[in-house]
Tab-separated table of C-alpha atoms in Angstrom:
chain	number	residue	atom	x	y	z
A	1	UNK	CA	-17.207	-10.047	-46.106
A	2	UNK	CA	-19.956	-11.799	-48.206
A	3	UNK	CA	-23.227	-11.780	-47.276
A	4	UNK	CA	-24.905	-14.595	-46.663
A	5	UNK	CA	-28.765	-14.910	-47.920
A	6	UNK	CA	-31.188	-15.310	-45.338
A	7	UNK	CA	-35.146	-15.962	-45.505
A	8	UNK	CA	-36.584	-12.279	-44.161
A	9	UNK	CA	-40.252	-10.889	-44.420
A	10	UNK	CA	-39.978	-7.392	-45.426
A	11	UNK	CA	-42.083	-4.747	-42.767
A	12	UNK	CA	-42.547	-0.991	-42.870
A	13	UNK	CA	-39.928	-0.689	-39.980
A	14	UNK	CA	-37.107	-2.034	-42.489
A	15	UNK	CA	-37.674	1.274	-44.558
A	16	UNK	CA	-35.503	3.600	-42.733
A	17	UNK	CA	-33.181	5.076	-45.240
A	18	UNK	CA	-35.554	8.088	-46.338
A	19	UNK	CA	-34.760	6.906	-50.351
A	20	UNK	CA	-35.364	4.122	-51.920
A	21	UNK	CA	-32.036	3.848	-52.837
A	22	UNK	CA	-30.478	3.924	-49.073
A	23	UNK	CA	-33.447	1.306	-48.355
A	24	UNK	CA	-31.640	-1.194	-51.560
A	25	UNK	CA	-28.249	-0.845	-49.769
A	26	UNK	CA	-29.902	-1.784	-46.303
A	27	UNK	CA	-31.460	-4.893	-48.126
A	28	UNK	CA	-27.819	-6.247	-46.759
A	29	UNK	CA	-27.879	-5.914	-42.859
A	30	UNK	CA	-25.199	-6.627	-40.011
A	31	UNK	CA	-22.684	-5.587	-42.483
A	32	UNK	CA	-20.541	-4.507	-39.833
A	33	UNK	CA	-20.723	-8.040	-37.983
A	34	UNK	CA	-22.350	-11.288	-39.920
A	35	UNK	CA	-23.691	-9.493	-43.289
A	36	UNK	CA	-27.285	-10.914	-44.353
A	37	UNK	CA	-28.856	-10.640	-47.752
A	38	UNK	CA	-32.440	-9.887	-47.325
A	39	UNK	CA	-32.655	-10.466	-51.267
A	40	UNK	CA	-32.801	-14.455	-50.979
A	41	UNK	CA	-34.591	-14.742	-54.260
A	42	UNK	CA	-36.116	-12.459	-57.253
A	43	UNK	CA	-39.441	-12.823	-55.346
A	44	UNK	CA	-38.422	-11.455	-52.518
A	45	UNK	CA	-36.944	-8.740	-54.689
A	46	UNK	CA	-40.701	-7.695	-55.539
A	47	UNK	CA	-41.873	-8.266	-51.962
A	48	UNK	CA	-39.263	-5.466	-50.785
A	49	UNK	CA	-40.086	-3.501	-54.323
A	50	UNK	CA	-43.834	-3.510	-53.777
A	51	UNK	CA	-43.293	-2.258	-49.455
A	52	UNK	CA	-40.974	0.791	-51.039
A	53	UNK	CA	-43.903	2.290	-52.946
A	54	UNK	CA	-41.768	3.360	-55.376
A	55	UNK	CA	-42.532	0.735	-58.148
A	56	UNK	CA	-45.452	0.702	-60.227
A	57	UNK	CA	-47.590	-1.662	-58.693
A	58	UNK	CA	-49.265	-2.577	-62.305
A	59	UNK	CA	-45.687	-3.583	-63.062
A	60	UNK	CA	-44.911	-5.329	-60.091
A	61	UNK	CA	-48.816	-8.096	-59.923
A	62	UNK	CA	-47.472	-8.590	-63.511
A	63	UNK	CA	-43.573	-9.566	-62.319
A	64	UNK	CA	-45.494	-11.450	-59.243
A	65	UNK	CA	-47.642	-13.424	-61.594
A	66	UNK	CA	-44.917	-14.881	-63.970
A	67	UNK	CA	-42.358	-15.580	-61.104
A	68	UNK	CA	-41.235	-19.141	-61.503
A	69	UNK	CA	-41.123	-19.161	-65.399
A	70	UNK	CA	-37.575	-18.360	-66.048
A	71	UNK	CA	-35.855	-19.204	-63.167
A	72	UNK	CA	-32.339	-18.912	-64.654
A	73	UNK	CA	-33.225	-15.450	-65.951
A	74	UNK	CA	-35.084	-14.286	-62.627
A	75	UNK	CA	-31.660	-15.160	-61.066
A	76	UNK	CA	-29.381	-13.306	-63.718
A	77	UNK	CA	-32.059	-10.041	-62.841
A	78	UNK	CA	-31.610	-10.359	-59.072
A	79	UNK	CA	-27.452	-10.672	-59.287
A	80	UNK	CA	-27.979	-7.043	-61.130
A	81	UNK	CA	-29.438	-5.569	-58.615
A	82	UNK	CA	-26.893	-6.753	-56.209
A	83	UNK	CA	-24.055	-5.867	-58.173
A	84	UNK	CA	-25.937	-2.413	-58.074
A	85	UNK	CA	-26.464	-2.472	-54.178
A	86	UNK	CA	-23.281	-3.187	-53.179
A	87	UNK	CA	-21.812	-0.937	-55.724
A	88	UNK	CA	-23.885	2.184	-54.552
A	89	UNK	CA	-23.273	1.086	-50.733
A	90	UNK	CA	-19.380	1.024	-51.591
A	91	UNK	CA	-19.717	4.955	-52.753
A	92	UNK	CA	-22.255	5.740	-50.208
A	93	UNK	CA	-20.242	4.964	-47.506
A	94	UNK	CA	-17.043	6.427	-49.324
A	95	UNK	CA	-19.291	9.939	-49.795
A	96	UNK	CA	-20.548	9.342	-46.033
A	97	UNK	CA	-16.866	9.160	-44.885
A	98	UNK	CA	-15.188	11.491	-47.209
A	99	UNK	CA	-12.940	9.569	-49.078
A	100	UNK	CA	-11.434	11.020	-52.193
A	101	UNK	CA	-11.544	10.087	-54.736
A	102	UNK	CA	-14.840	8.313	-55.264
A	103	UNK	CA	-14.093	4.254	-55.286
A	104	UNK	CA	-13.170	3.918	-59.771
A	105	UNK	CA	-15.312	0.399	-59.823
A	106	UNK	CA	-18.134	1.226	-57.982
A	107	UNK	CA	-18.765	4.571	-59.916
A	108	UNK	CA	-18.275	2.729	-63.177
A	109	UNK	CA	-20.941	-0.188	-62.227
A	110	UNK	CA	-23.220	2.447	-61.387
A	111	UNK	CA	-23.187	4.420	-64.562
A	112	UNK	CA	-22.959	0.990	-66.395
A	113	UNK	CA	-26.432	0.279	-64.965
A	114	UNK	CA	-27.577	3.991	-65.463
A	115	UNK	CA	-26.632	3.496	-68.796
A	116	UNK	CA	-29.134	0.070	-69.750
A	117	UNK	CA	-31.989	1.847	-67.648
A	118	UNK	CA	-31.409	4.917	-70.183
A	119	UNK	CA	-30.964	2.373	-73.023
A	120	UNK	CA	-34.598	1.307	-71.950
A	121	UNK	CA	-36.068	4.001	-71.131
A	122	UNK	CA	-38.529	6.763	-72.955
A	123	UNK	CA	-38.745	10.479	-72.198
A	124	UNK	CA	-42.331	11.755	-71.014
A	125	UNK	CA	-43.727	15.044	-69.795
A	126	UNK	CA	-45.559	15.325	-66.339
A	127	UNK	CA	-46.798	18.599	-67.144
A	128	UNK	CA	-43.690	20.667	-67.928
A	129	UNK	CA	-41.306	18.708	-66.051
A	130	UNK	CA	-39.906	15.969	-68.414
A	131	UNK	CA	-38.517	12.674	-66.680
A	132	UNK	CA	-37.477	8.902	-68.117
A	133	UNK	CA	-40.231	6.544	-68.020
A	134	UNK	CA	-39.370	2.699	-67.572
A	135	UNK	CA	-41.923	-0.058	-68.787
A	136	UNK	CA	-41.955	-3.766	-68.664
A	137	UNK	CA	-42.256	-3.830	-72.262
A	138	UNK	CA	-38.451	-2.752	-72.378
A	139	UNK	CA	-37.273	-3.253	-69.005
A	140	UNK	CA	-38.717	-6.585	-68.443
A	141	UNK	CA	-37.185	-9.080	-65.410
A	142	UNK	CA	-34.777	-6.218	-65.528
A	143	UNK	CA	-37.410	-3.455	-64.082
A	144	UNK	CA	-36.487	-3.354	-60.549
A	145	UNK	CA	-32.851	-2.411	-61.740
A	146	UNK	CA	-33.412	-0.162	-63.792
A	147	UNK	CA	-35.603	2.032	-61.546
A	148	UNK	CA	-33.043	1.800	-58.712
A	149	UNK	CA	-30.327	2.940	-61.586
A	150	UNK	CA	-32.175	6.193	-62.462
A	151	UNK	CA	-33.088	6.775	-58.630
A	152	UNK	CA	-29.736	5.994	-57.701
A	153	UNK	CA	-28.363	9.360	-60.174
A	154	UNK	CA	-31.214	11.884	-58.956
A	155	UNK	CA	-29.746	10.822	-55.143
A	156	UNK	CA	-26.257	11.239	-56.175
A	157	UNK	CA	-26.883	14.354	-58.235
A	158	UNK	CA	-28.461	16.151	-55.675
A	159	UNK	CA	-26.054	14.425	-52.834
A	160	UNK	CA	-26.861	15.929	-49.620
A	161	UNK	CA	-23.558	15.536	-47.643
A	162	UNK	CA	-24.455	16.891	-44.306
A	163	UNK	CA	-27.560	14.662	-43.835
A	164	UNK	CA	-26.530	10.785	-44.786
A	165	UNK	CA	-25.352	8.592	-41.794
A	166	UNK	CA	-24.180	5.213	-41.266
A	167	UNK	CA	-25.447	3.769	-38.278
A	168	UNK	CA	-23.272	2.669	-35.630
A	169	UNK	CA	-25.523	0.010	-34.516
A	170	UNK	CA	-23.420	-2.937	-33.332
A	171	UNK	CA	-25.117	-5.892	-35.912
A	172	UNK	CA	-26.337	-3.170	-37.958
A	173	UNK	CA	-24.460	-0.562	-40.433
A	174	UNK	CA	-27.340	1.073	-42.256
A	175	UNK	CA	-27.419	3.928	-44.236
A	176	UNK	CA	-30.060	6.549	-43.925
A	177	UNK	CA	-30.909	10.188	-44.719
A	178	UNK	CA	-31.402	12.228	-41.077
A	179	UNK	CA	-34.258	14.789	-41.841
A	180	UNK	CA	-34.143	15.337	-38.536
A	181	UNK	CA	-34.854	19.404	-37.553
A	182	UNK	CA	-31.410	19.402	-35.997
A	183	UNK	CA	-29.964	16.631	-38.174
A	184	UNK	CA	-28.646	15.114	-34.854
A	185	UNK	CA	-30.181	11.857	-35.061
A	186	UNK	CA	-27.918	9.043	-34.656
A	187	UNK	CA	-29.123	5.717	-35.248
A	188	UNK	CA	-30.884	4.338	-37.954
A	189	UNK	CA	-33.747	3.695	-35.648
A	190	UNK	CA	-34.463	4.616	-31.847
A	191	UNK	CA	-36.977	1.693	-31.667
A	192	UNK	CA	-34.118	-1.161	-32.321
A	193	UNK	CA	-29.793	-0.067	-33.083
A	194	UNK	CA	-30.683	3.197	-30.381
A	195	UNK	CA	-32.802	1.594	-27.593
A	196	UNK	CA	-30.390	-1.504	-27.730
A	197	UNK	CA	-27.087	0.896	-26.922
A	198	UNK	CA	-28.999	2.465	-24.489
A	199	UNK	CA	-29.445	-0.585	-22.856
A	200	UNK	CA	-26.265	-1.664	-22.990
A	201	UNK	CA	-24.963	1.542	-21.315
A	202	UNK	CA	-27.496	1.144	-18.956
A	203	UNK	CA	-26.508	-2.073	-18.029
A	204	UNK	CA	-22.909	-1.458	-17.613
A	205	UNK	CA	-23.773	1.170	-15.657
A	206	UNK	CA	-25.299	-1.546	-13.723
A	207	UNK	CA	-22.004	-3.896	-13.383
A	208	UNK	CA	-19.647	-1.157	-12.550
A	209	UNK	CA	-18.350	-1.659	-9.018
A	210	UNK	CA	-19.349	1.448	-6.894
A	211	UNK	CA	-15.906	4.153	-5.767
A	212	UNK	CA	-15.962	4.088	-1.730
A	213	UNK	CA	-14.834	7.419	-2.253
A	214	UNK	CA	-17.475	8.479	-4.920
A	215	UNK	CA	-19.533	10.728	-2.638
A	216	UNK	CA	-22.478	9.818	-5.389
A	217	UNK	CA	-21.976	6.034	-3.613
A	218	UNK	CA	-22.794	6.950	-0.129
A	219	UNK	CA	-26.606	6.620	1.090
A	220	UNK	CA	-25.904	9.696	2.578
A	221	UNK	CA	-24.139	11.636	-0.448
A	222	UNK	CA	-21.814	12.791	2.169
């Protein structure tokens, strides 16, 4: 099902997938109901970009500031990074699930993506450790994608199978890393998709019509 796009302010409480890259496929929510794109325009793009923290925020004020100027380019920029989001949430959730082998398409837009990040990207050292650097001055409208492709590899490269969950929120489907101690967490949040099944238990707890021959139903228990 498509998703439809739909006006959102971006909070702190939207970033539960634990990567930046789980947080890009939740950008879509409901997808197991009435899917919503969060991403209703390239600005909103940067509003969600700037909240991860994982952008350079010199790069982003500049992206901010020129918004508006090329609107046919903005939108060519933002339909990359959905092709990449729904891409990586089509092999997340074949990974998550175990299906074998890996969905052909969706690895092949992924490492097409990889591949223009690379293509515009140069090799520095942070102390001994040498990583890919991406720049406006290469990257341009582009620079939001092309972070999310090289974040997207280091997550799949270093997949950690036991610990990624969908959640089985009923308007909700969200993906999310469980560093929990005893990687037993369930829901993609308590506060909203675990509190809301708990009241719905509770309240159909509620309706259920009490068994004269339940002792548990008699004031006296007997």
């Amino acid at each position: 099902m498509t998703a439809v796009p739909q006006a959102h302010t971006f909070r702190p409480r939207d970033l539960v997938g634990g990567h930046v890259v789980l947080d890009l496929v939740n950008t879509v929510t409901a997808r197991n109901a009435e899917p919503a794109d969060w991403l209703d325009g390239y600005p909103r793009l940067l509003e969600w970009a700037a909240l991860t923290g994982r952008f350079s925020p010199a790069a982003l004020t500049e992206l901010v500031a020129t918004a508006g100027a090329d609107p046919g380019t903005e939108a060519r920029a933002l339909d990359r990074v959905r092709e990449l989001r729904e891409a990586l949430h089509t092999l997340v959730t074949a990974l998550v699930h175990d299906d074998t082998p890996a969905p052909a398409v969706a690895v092949g837009r992924v490492e097409e993506q990889w591949k223009q990040a690379v293509a515009r990207s140069r090799l520095v050292l942070d102390g001994n450790i040498p990583r890919l650097d991406i720049g406006l001055d290469a990257s341009g409208l582009d620079y939001p994608a092309h972070v999310l492709a090289l974040e997207a590899l280091e997550l799949l490269r270093s997949w950690p199978a036991d610990r990624v969950r969908v959640c089985p929120g009923g308007r909700c489907g969200w993906v999310f890393l469980d560093s929990s101690r005893g990687g037993r967490r369930r829901w993609c949040s308590m506060a909203t998709c675990g509190n809301s099944a708990k009241g719905r238990t509770h309240y159909r707890r509620k309706q259920r019509p009490e068994d004269p021959r339940d002792p548990a139903a008699s004031p006296t228990g007997t």
